[in-house]
XYZ file of C-alpha atoms in Angstrom:
323
model
C -94.020 -25.839 -5.043
C -91.956 -24.867 -1.690
C -89.859 -21.789 -2.070
C -86.351 -22.355 -1.241
C -84.908 -20.890 2.131
C -82.589 -17.772 1.926
C -79.541 -19.867 3.888
C -79.802 -22.542 1.377
C -79.357 -20.017 -1.609
C -76.086 -18.692 0.354
C -74.577 -22.103 0.678
C -75.082 -23.023 -2.905
C -73.356 -19.737 -4.032
C -70.358 -20.311 -1.722
C -70.019 -24.000 -2.747
C -67.997 -23.031 -6.010
C -65.623 -20.575 -4.015
C -64.840 -22.993 -1.469
C -64.033 -25.704 -4.133
C -61.646 -23.228 -5.677
C -59.773 -22.389 -2.471
C -59.478 -26.487 -1.958
C -57.932 -26.485 -5.367
C -55.720 -23.580 -4.948
C -54.288 -25.175 -1.680
C -53.886 -28.556 -3.248
C -51.836 -26.812 -6.066
C -49.536 -24.885 -3.696
C -49.096 -27.821 -1.902
C -48.198 -30.245 -4.752
C -45.940 -27.359 -6.260
C -44.011 -27.125 -2.416
C -43.870 -30.868 -2.524
C -42.458 -31.139 -5.814
C -39.770 -28.666 -5.051
C -38.814 -30.557 -1.800
C -38.841 -33.848 -3.333
C -36.464 -32.506 -6.333
C -34.393 -30.876 -3.824
C -33.930 -33.965 -1.603
C -33.382 -36.107 -5.020
C -30.637 -33.342 -5.802
C -28.889 -33.425 -2.317
C -26.232 -36.136 -3.579
C -25.265 -33.978 -6.525
C -24.912 -30.879 -4.299
C -22.650 -33.126 -2.090
C -20.816 -34.447 -5.084
C -20.264 -30.713 -6.311
C -18.945 -29.719 -2.936
C -16.658 -32.434 -2.894
C -15.509 -31.624 -6.638
C -14.684 -27.776 -5.405
C -12.773 -28.835 -2.376
C -10.752 -31.250 -4.546
C -9.739 -28.543 -7.216
C -9.234 -26.132 -4.495
C -6.711 -28.713 -2.693
C -5.297 -29.162 -6.310
C -4.726 -25.266 -6.526
C -2.686 -25.248 -3.362
C -0.818 -28.248 -4.359
C -0.048 -26.563 -7.601
C 1.189 -23.305 -5.979
C 3.534 -25.456 -3.864
C 5.045 -27.444 -6.622
C 5.574 -24.305 -8.765
C 7.364 -22.747 -5.605
C 9.461 -25.633 -5.046
C 10.412 -26.077 -8.777
C 10.830 -22.361 -9.569
C 11.004 -20.503 -6.474
C 14.449 -20.785 -5.681
C 15.953 -20.921 -9.080
C 13.993 -18.203 -10.907
C 15.407 -14.643 -10.658
C 12.133 -13.129 -11.252
C 9.975 -13.755 -8.211
C 6.830 -11.918 -9.598
C 6.767 -14.207 -12.566
C 6.663 -16.995 -10.203
C 3.708 -15.403 -8.239
C 2.034 -14.620 -11.504
C 2.184 -18.340 -12.409
C 0.967 -19.423 -9.135
C -1.921 -17.263 -8.749
C -3.298 -17.360 -12.365
C -2.696 -20.950 -12.610
C -4.284 -21.431 -9.307
C -7.488 -19.486 -10.258
C -7.653 -21.392 -13.378
C -7.936 -24.534 -11.778
C -10.493 -23.386 -9.163
C -12.797 -22.197 -12.132
C -12.243 -25.418 -13.695
C -13.616 -27.026 -10.399
C -16.511 -24.690 -10.209
C -17.438 -25.420 -13.741
C -17.532 -29.112 -13.147
C -19.468 -28.419 -9.755
C -22.003 -26.423 -11.895
C -22.786 -29.090 -14.236
C -23.253 -31.726 -11.544
C -25.395 -29.703 -9.426
C -27.650 -28.000 -12.109
C -29.403 -29.995 -14.335
C -29.031 -28.794 -18.051
C -26.265 -26.363 -17.057
C -23.247 -25.904 -19.599
C -20.616 -23.490 -19.877
C -21.994 -22.293 -22.870
C -25.242 -21.152 -21.016
C -22.807 -19.324 -18.612
C -21.089 -17.661 -21.566
C -24.148 -16.429 -23.133
C -25.487 -15.184 -19.500
C -22.325 -12.990 -19.086
C -22.341 -11.982 -22.645
C -26.084 -10.350 -21.680
C -24.886 -8.502 -18.695
C -21.306 -7.790 -19.841
C -21.962 -3.915 -19.981
C -23.638 -4.113 -16.705
C -20.633 -6.136 -15.288
C -18.386 -4.151 -16.824
C -19.404 -0.828 -15.278
C -19.997 -2.600 -11.672
C -16.521 -3.939 -11.495
C -14.524 -1.536 -13.599
C -12.088 -0.432 -10.794
C -11.689 -4.157 -9.474
C -10.706 -5.338 -13.270
C -8.632 -1.991 -13.808
C -6.612 -3.073 -10.385
C -6.414 -6.900 -11.358
C -4.904 -5.884 -14.683
C -2.540 -3.400 -13.223
C -1.400 -6.105 -10.807
C -0.753 -8.533 -13.510
C 1.382 -5.900 -15.225
C 3.251 -4.908 -12.228
C 4.120 -8.407 -11.554
C 4.996 -8.805 -15.288
C 7.237 -5.633 -15.575
C 8.728 -5.817 -11.942
C 9.293 -2.218 -11.354
C 9.805 -3.244 -7.772
C 9.697 -6.557 -5.614
C 8.931 -7.738 -2.367
C 11.365 -6.163 0.378
C 11.940 -3.148 -1.741
C 11.338 0.291 -0.115
C 9.252 2.547 -2.151
C 7.453 5.926 -2.055
C 4.105 6.165 -3.503
C 2.136 9.404 -2.827
C 2.096 10.159 0.957
C 3.034 6.729 1.591
C 6.644 5.313 2.229
C 7.785 1.637 3.556
C 8.704 -1.550 2.686
C 6.686 -3.753 0.297
C 5.359 -6.940 2.136
C 3.124 -8.353 -0.823
C 2.134 -7.752 -4.018
C -1.261 -9.252 -4.866
C -3.464 -9.069 -7.674
C -5.811 -6.289 -6.549
C -3.622 -4.433 -4.273
C 0.038 -4.024 -2.844
C 0.790 -4.104 0.628
C 3.463 -2.098 2.252
C 4.649 -1.443 5.851
C 5.588 1.975 6.860
C 8.855 2.782 9.099
C 6.467 3.644 11.887
C 5.242 0.067 11.864
C 1.666 0.547 9.854
C 0.213 -1.407 7.150
C -0.719 0.298 3.891
C -2.651 -1.267 1.217
C -2.194 0.690 -2.201
C -4.611 -0.075 -5.254
C -2.491 -1.547 -7.923
C -3.851 1.007 -10.356
C -2.366 3.832 -8.466
C 0.953 2.245 -8.550
C 0.749 1.410 -12.087
C -0.357 4.893 -13.190
C 1.199 7.133 -10.782
C 4.928 8.530 -10.035
C 6.856 5.832 -7.982
C 9.932 5.932 -6.270
C 12.068 2.815 -5.489
C 14.734 3.689 -3.102
C 16.200 0.279 -3.057
C 16.389 -0.071 -6.733
C 20.274 0.296 -6.806
C 22.740 -0.804 -4.416
C 24.294 2.732 -3.885
C 22.411 5.598 -2.788
C 23.520 9.097 -2.414
C 22.949 11.204 0.935
C 23.783 14.675 1.795
C 23.802 17.118 4.597
C 24.057 20.946 4.911
C 26.909 22.292 6.852
C 27.688 25.857 7.587
C 31.133 27.585 8.496
C 32.010 30.850 9.542
C 32.913 33.687 7.038
C 36.277 34.121 8.701
C 37.067 30.407 8.170
C 39.157 28.963 5.094
C 36.710 27.136 2.932
C 39.456 24.604 1.617
C 40.880 23.833 4.847
C 37.313 23.201 6.300
C 36.647 20.753 3.206
C 39.627 18.928 3.710
C 38.681 18.161 7.518
C 35.100 17.274 6.199
C 36.290 14.769 3.774
C 38.658 13.184 6.641
C 35.795 13.051 8.716
C 34.139 10.946 5.922
C 36.907 8.362 5.572
C 36.481 7.650 9.395
C 32.840 6.640 8.991
C 32.386 3.202 8.034
C 28.942 3.628 6.535
C 30.298 5.896 3.819
C 30.954 3.751 0.764
C 34.516 3.685 -0.704
C 33.383 2.675 -4.199
C 32.303 6.404 -4.772
C 34.256 9.505 -3.938
C 32.371 11.754 -1.702
C 32.359 15.507 -2.380
C 31.994 18.886 -0.479
C 30.800 21.761 -2.536
C 30.027 25.433 -1.520
C 26.463 26.299 -2.434
C 25.718 29.601 -1.299
C 26.126 32.773 1.387
C 23.959 32.355 4.329
C 23.114 34.936 6.680
C 25.593 34.025 9.141
C 27.636 31.109 7.486
C 29.140 29.930 4.220
C 26.752 27.142 3.263
C 28.402 23.857 2.248
C 26.776 20.714 0.985
C 28.444 17.166 1.843
C 27.526 14.466 -0.416
C 28.328 10.676 0.036
C 27.218 7.039 -0.975
C 26.060 4.111 1.141
C 26.038 0.520 -0.215
C 22.679 -0.324 1.255
C 19.997 2.222 0.594
C 17.651 1.017 3.159
C 15.947 3.369 5.361
C 17.691 2.083 8.667
C 21.085 2.466 6.973
C 20.150 5.841 5.654
C 19.520 7.183 9.071
C 22.419 5.489 10.739
C 24.715 6.905 8.127
C 23.399 10.457 8.230
C 24.021 10.343 12.379
C 27.540 8.989 12.084
C 28.410 11.500 9.471
C 27.193 14.349 11.308
C 28.892 13.199 14.424
C 32.291 12.925 12.512
C 32.151 16.263 11.009
C 31.052 17.919 13.961
C 34.223 16.385 15.890
C 36.775 17.291 13.105
C 35.417 20.927 13.026
C 35.618 21.153 16.265
C 39.236 19.856 16.837
C 40.315 21.965 13.746
C 38.937 25.167 15.264
C 36.426 25.686 12.310
C 33.417 27.727 13.645
C 29.914 26.366 12.999
C 27.926 29.480 13.600
C 24.258 29.841 14.694
C 22.084 32.561 13.318
C 23.094 36.419 14.178
C 20.906 39.306 14.084
C 22.356 42.769 13.814
C 20.441 45.632 15.520
C 21.249 49.201 14.150
C 20.623 51.277 16.967
C 21.224 54.628 14.842
C 17.398 53.845 13.665
C 15.095 56.383 15.352
C 12.603 53.961 15.877
C 14.848 51.439 17.428
C 16.295 53.880 19.722
C 12.770 54.876 20.909
C 12.086 51.315 21.637
C 15.451 50.830 23.689
C 14.706 53.911 25.603
C 11.134 52.973 26.627
C 12.591 49.513 27.786
C 15.090 50.990 29.827
C 12.481 53.332 31.647
C 10.570 50.454 32.293
C 13.406 48.563 33.944
C 14.705 51.491 36.352
C 13.087 52.062 39.548
C 10.489 54.803 40.115
C 11.386 57.767 42.059
C 9.183 57.915 44.902
C 9.284 60.737 47.821
C 8.554 58.749 50.551
C 10.920 56.186 49.359
C 13.531 58.472 49.403
C 12.987 59.730 52.698
């Protein structure tokens, strides 16, 4: 019998490998084709899901406008109105998202989503700890209303007017025109000063008079000067008290109230009061001394310094110059 050639043997060995590769390519092609066909079949559902999300998004906007129209001008607690608007709007969008997922994803149910969230709740809690803390702090700030939009507050190194109170952070505008975004957790857990919480606000300036001047006479002149300043509130009595013996003056503290506690009115009132007090004391002949330093020439060290300065200032005696 004829012996088979070597080439024939090699082709027989490679035939199963070629068949296997062909079957693999067909399997990949069939899988990709099935995925593409399934995707094309789901396109109408994706479009419907997108339409549902857009509809619920417009419904959330409409809900906020209706709430603002019905309660915005009537409610004294504007922050509560904002809470109702934002929480209600977010709930409407969430419902729309759930409906869209049921339409777009076969076999999806809200129960499966809750189960998935339950499995990853620990990881999500650690990952979004700060976000959830700010969200909760924002809701509590809106409900408790320690300040409102338009109030002027001081938080840490920042001071300005509240522009917006969002769920995550509060935006303030500083007096020099900068915008600062402060996390709500910082505002809720740290000390906070609200300058405009009350209608009246007390201001004060320090005034020094000479030791030779009469304190009561100077006090009377200052009080008359405050009466001339229209920014000083007439509902609260201003005061002038002596607070200490200064290095070159008797220190007086002048205190008064203003009706509008905003920063602009505070600055304007301080300027007006200082001008009126300076004018009144000058007219009354009350001295407003500047710091004075006394040098004791009897001290040997001081005498040596003075002699040295006089020697340096006197012209040198030159024989040639004398001639």
